[in-house]
Coordinates of N, CA, C and O in Angstrom, one line a residue:
M1318 N 107.2 113.4 103.1 CA 106.5 113.3 101.8 C 106.8 114.8 101.2 O 106.9 115.8 102.3
S1319 N 106.8 115.0 100.0 CA 106.8 116.5 99.2 C 105.8 117.3 99.5 O 104.8 116.6 99.7
G1320 N 105.8 118.5 99.3 CA 104.6 119.3 99.2 C 103.8 119.1 98.0 O 102.3 119.2 98.2
K1321 N 104.4 118.6 97.1 CA 103.5 118.5 95.7 C 102.6 117.1 95.8 O 101.4 117.0 95.6
V1322 N 103.3 115.9 96.8 CA 102.4 114.9 96.7 C 101.3 115.1 97.9 O 100.3 114.6 97.8
L1323 N 101.6 116.0 98.9 CA 100.5 116.6 99.9 C 99.4 117.1 99.0 O 98.3 116.7 99.5
V1324 N 99.7 118.1 98.3 CA 98.8 118.7 97.5 C 97.9 117.9 97.0 O 96.5 117.7 96.8
L1325 N 98.5 116.8 96.1 CA 97.7 115.8 95.1 C 97.0 114.6 96.3 O 95.8 114.5 95.4
L1326 N 97.4 114.6 97.1 CA 96.4 113.7 97.9 C 95.6 114.6 98.5 O 94.2 114.1 98.8
F1327 N 95.5 115.9 99.0 CA 94.6 116.5 99.8 C 93.5 116.8 98.5 O 92.3 116.4 98.8
L1328 N 93.8 117.1 97.0 CA 92.9 116.9 95.9 C 92.2 115.9 95.7 O 91.1 115.9 95.4
G1329 N 92.8 114.7 95.7 CA 92.2 113.4 95.7 C 91.1 113.2 96.6 O 90.3 112.7 96.4
A1330 N 91.7 113.5 97.8 CA 90.9 113.5 98.6 C 89.2 114.4 99.1 O 88.2 114.1 98.9
V1331 N 89.6 115.5 98.2 CA 88.5 116.5 98.3 C 87.4 115.5 96.9 O 86.7 115.8 96.8
A1332 N 88.2 115.1 95.8 CA 87.3 114.9 94.7 C 86.7 113.5 95.2 O 85.4 113.1 94.7
V1333 N 87.1 112.6 96.0 CA 86.5 111.7 96.4 C 85.2 111.7 97.3 O 84.1 111.5 97.7
L1334 N 85.5 112.9 98.1 CA 84.6 113.6 99.3 C 83.6 113.9 98.3 O 82.0 113.9 98.9
A1335 N 83.7 114.8 97.4 CA 82.8 115.4 96.3 C 81.8 114.5 96.1 O 80.8 115.1 95.8
Q1336 N 82.1 113.1 96.0 CA 81.2 112.2 95.3 C 79.9 111.9 96.0 O 79.0 111.2 95.9
V1337 N 80.3 112.3 97.5 CA 79.4 111.7 98.4 C 78.4 112.7 98.6 O 77.3 112.2 98.9
Y1338 N 78.4 113.9 98.3 CA 77.5 114.9 98.2 C 76.4 114.9 97.1 O 76.7 115.2 96.0
P1339 N 75.2 114.7 97.4 CA 74.3 114.3 95.9 C 73.8 115.6 95.6 O 73.7 116.6 96.1
P1340 N 73.8 115.4 93.9 CA 72.9 116.3 93.3 C 71.9 116.7 93.7 O 71.2 115.6 94.2
I1341 N 71.2 117.8 92.9 CA 69.4 117.6 92.8 C 69.1 116.1 92.0 O 70.2 115.7 91.1
A1342 N 68.3 115.5 92.4 CA 67.8 114.1 91.9 C 67.8 114.3 90.3 O 67.3 115.3 89.7
R1343 N 68.2 113.4 89.5 CA 68.5 113.3 88.4 C 67.1 112.3 88.0 O 67.4 110.9 88.0
V1344 N 66.0 113.0 87.7 CA 65.0 111.8 87.3 C 64.1 112.5 86.1 O 64.1 113.4 85.6
N1345 N 63.6 111.6 85.5 CA 62.6 111.4 84.4 C 61.2 111.4 84.8 O 60.8 109.9 84.8
P1346 N 60.3 112.4 85.4 CA 59.1 112.3 85.5 C 58.5 111.4 84.3 O 59.1 112.1 83.1
P1347 N 57.1 111.1 84.3 CA 56.5 110.5 83.0 C 56.3 111.8 82.0 O 55.7 113.0 82.8
A1348 N 56.4 111.6 80.9 CA 56.1 112.8 80.0 C 54.9 112.8 79.6 O 53.7 111.8 79.2
S1349 N 53.9 113.7 80.0 CA 52.2 113.8 80.0 C 51.9 114.4 78.3 O 50.7 113.7 77.9
V1350 N 52.7 114.7 77.7 CA 52.1 115.2 76.4 C 53.5 115.3 75.1 O 54.6 115.1 75.5
E1351 N 53.0 115.2 74.0 CA 54.0 115.6 73.3 C 53.5 116.8 72.3 O 52.4 117.1 72.0
I1352 N 54.5 117.7 71.9 CA 54.2 119.0 71.4 C 53.4 118.9 70.3 O 54.0 117.8 69.3
A1353 N 52.4 119.8 70.0 CA 51.8 119.4 68.6 C 52.6 120.2 67.6 O 52.5 121.6 67.8
A1354 N 53.2 119.5 67.0 CA 54.0 120.3 66.1 C 54.3 119.3 64.7 O 54.5 118.3 64.8
P1355 N 54.7 120.1 63.6 CA 55.6 119.2 62.7 C 56.3 118.4 63.3 O 57.3 118.9 63.9
P1356 N 56.5 117.4 62.4 CA 58.0 116.0 62.7 C 59.3 116.9 62.5 O 60.0 116.8 63.7
E1357 N 59.4 117.7 61.8 CA 60.5 118.5 61.4 C 60.7 119.6 62.7 O 62.1 120.0 63.1
V1358 N 60.0 120.1 63.3 CA 59.9 121.1 64.3 C 60.1 120.4 65.7 O 61.2 120.4 66.6
R1359 N 59.4 119.0 65.9 CA 59.7 118.0 67.0 C 61.1 118.0 67.1 O 61.9 117.8 67.7
R1360 N 61.7 117.6 65.7 CA 63.3 116.9 65.5 C 64.2 118.2 66.0 O 65.0 117.8 66.8
I1361 N 63.9 119.4 65.9 CA 64.8 120.4 65.9 C 64.6 120.5 67.9 O 65.7 120.4 68.4
F1362 N 63.7 120.4 68.3 CA 63.3 120.7 69.8 C 64.0 119.4 70.6 O 64.8 119.4 71.4
R1363 N 63.6 118.1 69.8 CA 64.4 116.7 70.6 C 65.7 117.2 70.5 O 66.6 116.4 71.4
G1364 N 66.4 117.4 69.6 CA 68.0 117.8 69.5 C 68.8 118.8 70.0 O 69.8 118.6 70.5
S1365 N 67.9 119.7 70.1 CA 68.6 120.8 70.6 C 67.9 121.5 72.1 O 68.9 122.2 72.9
C1366 N 66.9 121.0 72.4 CA 66.1 121.3 73.5 C 65.8 120.3 74.8 O 65.7 120.9 75.9
Y1367 N 65.5 119.2 74.3 CA 64.8 117.9 75.3 C 65.6 117.8 76.2 O 65.4 117.5 77.5
D1368 N 66.9 117.6 76.2 CA 67.9 117.5 77.4 C 67.7 118.4 78.6 O 67.8 117.7 79.8
C1369 N 67.5 119.3 78.4 CA 67.1 120.3 79.6 C 65.8 120.6 80.0 O 65.3 120.9 81.2
H1370 N 64.9 120.7 78.7 CA 63.6 121.5 78.7 C 62.6 120.5 78.7 O 61.6 120.5 78.0
S1371 N 62.6 119.0 79.0 CA 61.8 117.9 78.9 C 62.1 117.2 80.1 O 63.2 117.0 80.7
N1372 N 61.0 115.9 80.0 CA 61.0 115.0 81.2 C 61.8 113.8 80.7 O 62.0 112.6 80.9
E1373 N 62.5 114.0 79.2 CA 63.2 113.1 78.7 C 64.8 113.4 78.7 O 65.1 113.2 77.3
T1374 N 65.0 113.7 79.8 CA 66.6 114.0 79.5 C 67.2 112.9 79.6 O 67.3 111.8 80.1
R1375 N 68.5 112.6 78.5 CA 69.7 111.9 78.3 C 70.7 112.0 79.4 O 71.5 113.4 79.2
W1376 N 70.8 111.3 80.5 CA 71.9 111.8 81.4 C 73.3 111.4 81.0 O 73.1 110.1 81.1
P1377 N 74.2 112.2 80.9 CA 75.2 111.5 80.4 C 76.4 111.2 81.4 O 76.1 111.2 82.7
W1378 N 77.3 110.3 80.9 CA 78.2 110.0 82.2 C 78.5 111.0 83.0 O 78.6 110.5 84.4
Y1379 N 79.1 112.3 82.3 CA 79.6 113.2 83.5 C 78.5 113.8 84.5 O 78.4 114.3 85.4
S1380 N 77.2 113.5 84.2 CA 75.8 113.9 85.3 C 76.2 113.1 86.3 O 75.2 113.0 87.4
Y1381 N 77.1 112.0 86.7 CA 77.1 111.0 87.9 C 78.6 111.6 88.5 O 78.4 110.5 89.6
V1382 N 79.2 112.6 88.2 CA 80.5 112.5 88.7 C 80.7 114.0 89.2 O 80.5 114.9 88.2
A1383 N 80.7 114.2 90.6 CA 80.8 115.6 90.8 C 82.0 116.4 90.6 O 83.0 115.6 90.4
P1384 N 82.1 117.6 90.1 CA 81.2 118.4 90.4 C 80.1 118.5 88.8 O 79.4 119.5 89.1
G1385 N 80.7 118.0 87.9 CA 79.5 117.9 86.9 C 78.4 117.5 87.2 O 77.2 118.2 86.2
S1386 N 77.9 116.4 88.2 CA 76.7 116.4 88.4 C 76.2 117.2 89.2 O 74.7 117.3 88.9
W1387 N 76.4 118.2 89.7 CA 76.1 119.2 90.3 C 75.3 120.3 89.3 O 74.1 120.9 89.6
M1388 N 76.2 120.5 88.4 CA 76.0 121.5 87.5 C 75.1 120.8 86.4 O 73.9 121.8 86.1
V1389 N 75.1 120.1 86.0 CA 74.0 119.4 85.0 C 72.6 119.2 85.3 O 71.7 119.7 85.3
A1390 N 72.7 118.2 86.8 CA 71.1 118.3 87.5 C 70.5 119.6 87.9 O 69.2 119.9 87.8
G1391 N 71.8 120.7 88.2 CA 70.9 122.1 88.8 C 70.8 122.7 87.2 O 69.4 123.5 87.1
D1392 N 71.3 122.8 86.2 CA 70.9 123.2 84.8 C 69.6 122.5 84.5 O 68.9 123.4 83.9
V1393 N 69.1 121.4 84.5 CA 68.1 120.5 83.9 C 66.8 121.0 84.9 O 65.8 121.5 84.5
H1394 N 67.3 121.1 86.1 CA 65.9 121.3 87.4 C 65.6 122.9 86.8 O 64.3 123.0 86.9
D1395 N 66.6 123.8 86.8 CA 66.3 125.1 86.5 C 65.8 125.3 84.8 O 64.5 125.6 85.4
A1396 N 66.2 124.6 84.1 CA 65.6 124.6 82.9 C 64.0 124.1 82.8 O 63.2 124.8 82.2
R1397 N 63.6 123.0 83.4 CA 62.5 122.2 83.6 C 61.3 123.6 84.1 O 60.5 123.6 84.0
S1398 N 61.8 124.0 85.2 CA 61.1 125.0 85.7 C 60.8 126.2 84.9 O 59.7 126.8 85.2
R1399 N 61.4 126.5 84.0 CA 61.0 127.8 83.3 C 60.2 127.2 82.2 O 59.4 127.9 81.6
M1400 N 60.8 126.4 81.2 CA 59.8 125.8 80.5 C 60.2 124.3 80.1 O 61.3 123.9 80.2
N1401 N 59.2 123.3 79.8 CA 59.3 122.2 80.0 C 58.4 121.4 78.8 O 57.0 121.4 78.9
F1402 N 58.9 121.1 77.8 CA 58.1 120.4 76.6 C 57.0 119.3 77.2 O 56.1 118.9 76.5
S1403 N 57.5 118.7 78.0 CA 56.7 117.3 78.6 C 55.4 117.8 79.2 O 54.7 116.9 79.6
R1404 N 55.3 119.0 79.1 CA 54.1 119.5 80.4 C 53.4 120.3 79.0 O 52.2 120.9 79.3
W1405 N 54.2 121.2 78.3 CA 53.5 122.0 77.6 C 53.1 121.7 76.1 O 53.5 120.5 75.8
P1406 N 52.0 121.8 75.5 CA 51.2 122.9 75.6 C 50.1 123.0 76.6 O 49.4 124.0 77.1
H1407 N 49.7 121.9 77.3 CA 48.5 121.4 78.0 C 48.6 122.4 79.5 O 47.5 122.4 79.9
A1408 N 49.5 122.5 79.7 CA 49.8 123.5 81.1 C 49.7 124.9 80.8 O 49.8 125.7 81.9
V1409 N 49.5 125.3 79.6 CA 49.7 126.9 79.3 C 48.4 127.3 78.7 O 47.8 126.1 77.7
S1410 N 48.2 128.6 78.7 CA 46.9 129.2 77.8 C 47.6 129.3 76.2 O 48.6 129.1 76.1
S1411 N 46.4 129.8 75.4 CA 47.3 130.1 74.1 C 48.1 131.3 74.1 O 49.1 131.5 73.2
E1412 N 47.8 132.3 74.9 CA 48.7 133.6 74.9 C 49.9 133.0 75.3 O 51.1 133.7 74.8
V1413 N 50.1 132.3 76.6 CA 51.4 131.7 77.4 C 52.3 130.9 76.0 O 53.4 131.0 75.9
D1414 N 51.3 130.0 75.3 CA 51.8 129.3 74.4 C 52.5 129.9 73.4 O 53.9 130.0 72.9
C1415 N 51.8 131.1 72.9 CA 52.8 131.9 71.7 C 54.2 133.0 72.3 O 55.2 133.0 71.8
Y1416 N 53.8 133.0 73.7 CA 55.0 133.6 74.3 C 56.1 132.8 74.4 O 57.3 133.2 73.9
F1417 N 55.8 131.6 74.7 CA 57.0 130.4 74.8 C 57.4 130.5 73.4 O 59.0 130.6 72.9
K1418 N 56.6 130.2 72.4 CA 57.4 130.0 71.0 C 58.2 131.2 70.5 O 59.1 131.1 69.8
R1419 N 57.7 132.6 70.9 CA 58.4 133.8 70.5 C 59.7 133.7 71.4 O 60.8 134.3 70.9
R1420 N 59.4 133.7 72.4 CA 60.6 133.7 73.3 C 61.7 132.6 72.8 O 63.1 132.9 73.0
I1421 N 61.5 131.2 72.3 CA 62.3 130.1 72.0 C 63.2 131.1 70.5 O 64.2 130.7 70.3
I1422 N 62.3 131.6 69.8 CA 62.8 132.2 68.6 C 64.3 133.3 69.3 O 65.2 133.3 68.4
E1423 N 63.6 134.0 70.0 CA 64.5 135.2 70.3 C 65.5 134.6 71.0 O 66.8 135.6 70.6
R1424 N 65.5 133.9 72.1 CA 66.7 133.2 72.7 C 67.7 132.5 71.7 O 69.0 132.6 71.5
I1425 N 67.1 131.7 70.9 CA 67.9 131.2 69.5 C 68.8 132.1 68.8 O 69.8 132.0 68.3
G1426 N 67.9 133.3 68.3 CA 68.4 134.3 67.4 C 69.4 134.7 68.3 O 70.3 135.4 67.4
K1427 N 69.7 134.9 69.6 CA 70.6 135.8 70.2 C 71.7 135.0 70.7 O 72.6 135.3 71.1
G1428 N 71.5 133.8 70.4 CA 72.5 132.8 70.6 C 72.5 132.2 71.9 O 73.8 131.5 72.4
E1429 N 71.8 132.4 72.5 CA 71.2 132.2 74.4 C 71.0 130.7 74.3 O 71.4 130.1 75.3
M1430 N 70.7 130.0 73.4 CA 70.0 128.5 73.5 C 70.4 127.8 72.2 O 70.2 128.5 71.0
P1431 N 70.8 126.7 72.3 CA 71.3 126.3 73.6 C 72.5 126.8 73.9 O 73.1 127.5 73.3
P1432 N 72.8 126.9 75.4 CA 73.8 127.7 75.9 C 74.9 126.9 75.4 O 75.1 126.1 75.1
L1433 N 75.8 128.1 75.3 CA 77.3 127.5 74.7 C 77.8 126.4 75.4 O 78.5 125.6 74.7
R1434 N 77.8 126.1 76.6 CA 78.4 125.2 77.2 C 77.9 124.0 77.0 O 78.6 123.0 76.9
Y1435 N 76.5 124.1 76.8 CA 75.9 122.6 76.3 C 76.4 122.3 75.0 O 76.3 121.5 74.7
R1436 N 76.6 123.1 74.0 CA 76.8 123.1 72.4 C 78.3 122.8 72.6 O 78.9 121.7 71.9
L1437 N 79.5 123.2 73.2 CA 80.5 122.5 73.4 C 80.6 121.0 73.4 O 81.6 120.2 73.1
L1438 N 79.8 120.5 74.5 CA 79.6 119.3 74.7 C 78.7 118.4 73.7 O 78.6 117.0 73.7
H1439 N 78.2 118.9 73.1 CA 76.8 118.3 72.4 C 76.6 119.2 71.1 O 75.9 119.8 70.8
P1440 N 77.7 119.3 70.0 CA 77.9 120.2 69.0 C 76.8 119.8 68.3 O 76.0 120.8 67.4
S1441 N 76.2 118.4 68.1 CA 74.9 118.3 67.5 C 73.7 118.9 67.7 O 72.6 119.2 66.8
A1442 N 74.0 119.7 68.9 CA 72.6 120.5 69.6 C 72.5 121.9 68.9 O 71.6 122.5 69.0
T1443 N 73.4 122.3 68.0 CA 73.5 123.8 67.6 C 72.2 123.9 66.6 O 72.2 122.9 65.8
V1444 N 71.5 124.7 66.6 CA 70.5 125.1 66.0 C 71.0 125.9 64.6 O 71.6 127.1 64.9
T1445 N 70.9 125.4 63.4 CA 71.3 126.0 62.3 C 70.5 127.0 61.9 O 69.3 127.2 62.3
D1446 N 70.8 127.9 60.8 CA 70.1 128.9 60.2 C 68.6 128.4 59.8 O 67.9 129.3 60.0
E1447 N 68.9 127.4 59.1 CA 67.5 126.5 58.3 C 66.5 126.4 59.6 O 65.7 126.7 59.2
D1448 N 67.3 125.8 60.6 CA 66.4 125.4 61.7 C 65.7 126.5 62.4 O 64.4 126.4 62.8
E1449 N 66.4 127.5 62.5 CA 65.9 128.9 63.2 C 64.6 129.6 62.2 O 64.0 129.7 62.7
A1450 N 65.0 129.3 60.8 CA 64.0 129.8 59.9 C 62.4 128.7 59.9 O 61.5 129.3 60.1
L1451 N 62.7 127.6 60.0 CA 61.8 126.9 60.2 C 60.9 127.0 61.6 O 59.7 127.1 61.5
L1452 N 61.8 127.1 62.8 CA 61.1 127.5 63.7 C 60.3 128.7 64.0 O 59.3 129.0 64.3
R1453 N 61.1 129.6 63.1 CA 60.1 131.2 63.0 C 58.9 131.0 62.4 O 57.9 131.8 62.7
N1454 N 58.9 130.4 61.2 CA 57.8 130.2 60.1 C 56.8 129.5 60.9 O 55.6 129.9 60.8
W1455 N 57.2 128.4 61.7 CA 56.0 127.6 62.6 C 55.4 128.5 63.5 O 54.4 128.5 63.7
T1456 N 56.4 129.5 64.5 CA 55.9 130.2 65.3 C 55.0 131.3 64.5 O 53.5 131.5 65.0
T1457 N 55.3 131.6 63.3 CA 54.4 132.6 62.9 C 53.1 132.3 62.2 O 51.9 132.6 62.5
E1458 N 52.9 131.2 61.7 CA 51.9 130.6 61.4 C 51.1 130.2 62.6 O 49.6 130.3 62.5
Q1459 N 51.3 129.6 63.7 CA 50.4 129.7 65.2 C 50.3 130.8 65.5 O 49.4 130.7 66.4
C1460 N 51.3 132.0 65.5 CA 50.8 132.8 66.5 C 50.7 134.2 65.7 O 50.5 135.3 66.3
G1461 N 50.9 134.4 64.6 CA 50.7 135.5 63.7 C 52.3 136.3 63.5 O 53.1 135.6 64.2
E1462 N 52.2 137.7 63.0 CA 53.2 138.1 62.8 C 53.6 138.8 64.1 O 52.9 138.8 65.2
G1463 N 55.0 139.3 64.2 CA 55.6 139.6 65.6 C 56.3 139.0 65.9 O 56.9 139.0 67.2
S1464 N 56.5 137.4 65.4 CA 57.3 136.7 65.5 C 58.9 136.6 65.7 O 59.4 137.0 64.8

């Protein structure tokens, strides 16, 4: 056998063996609340945030194939631990609620959320300028200036 064939066989074996190593569990615990927000705000959150920041994740096909499964499950686990729409706002005080709202606006404004790698695979998740303005106005209404 040639060296190229051996390399391909080796890479194929590694790819098959990678499927055996399980990612963090891909689970969607029951959602305990729906965020109290106008329908247009919930639409933005559902379309741009819920796949990572809620218990209503839509697990795409590549979340079942290593190494994508490791990355997606890890990202969702990390995102839910930072902020989870399925538990917010009942799990936080009003001060923390406003902190989260302001932080969302800040991260969107900097182009950090949704992350670029997510937007590349899900272009419809991009938050438009109009969406950002709507979220900013909602946050200001709820929390006052400084948003």
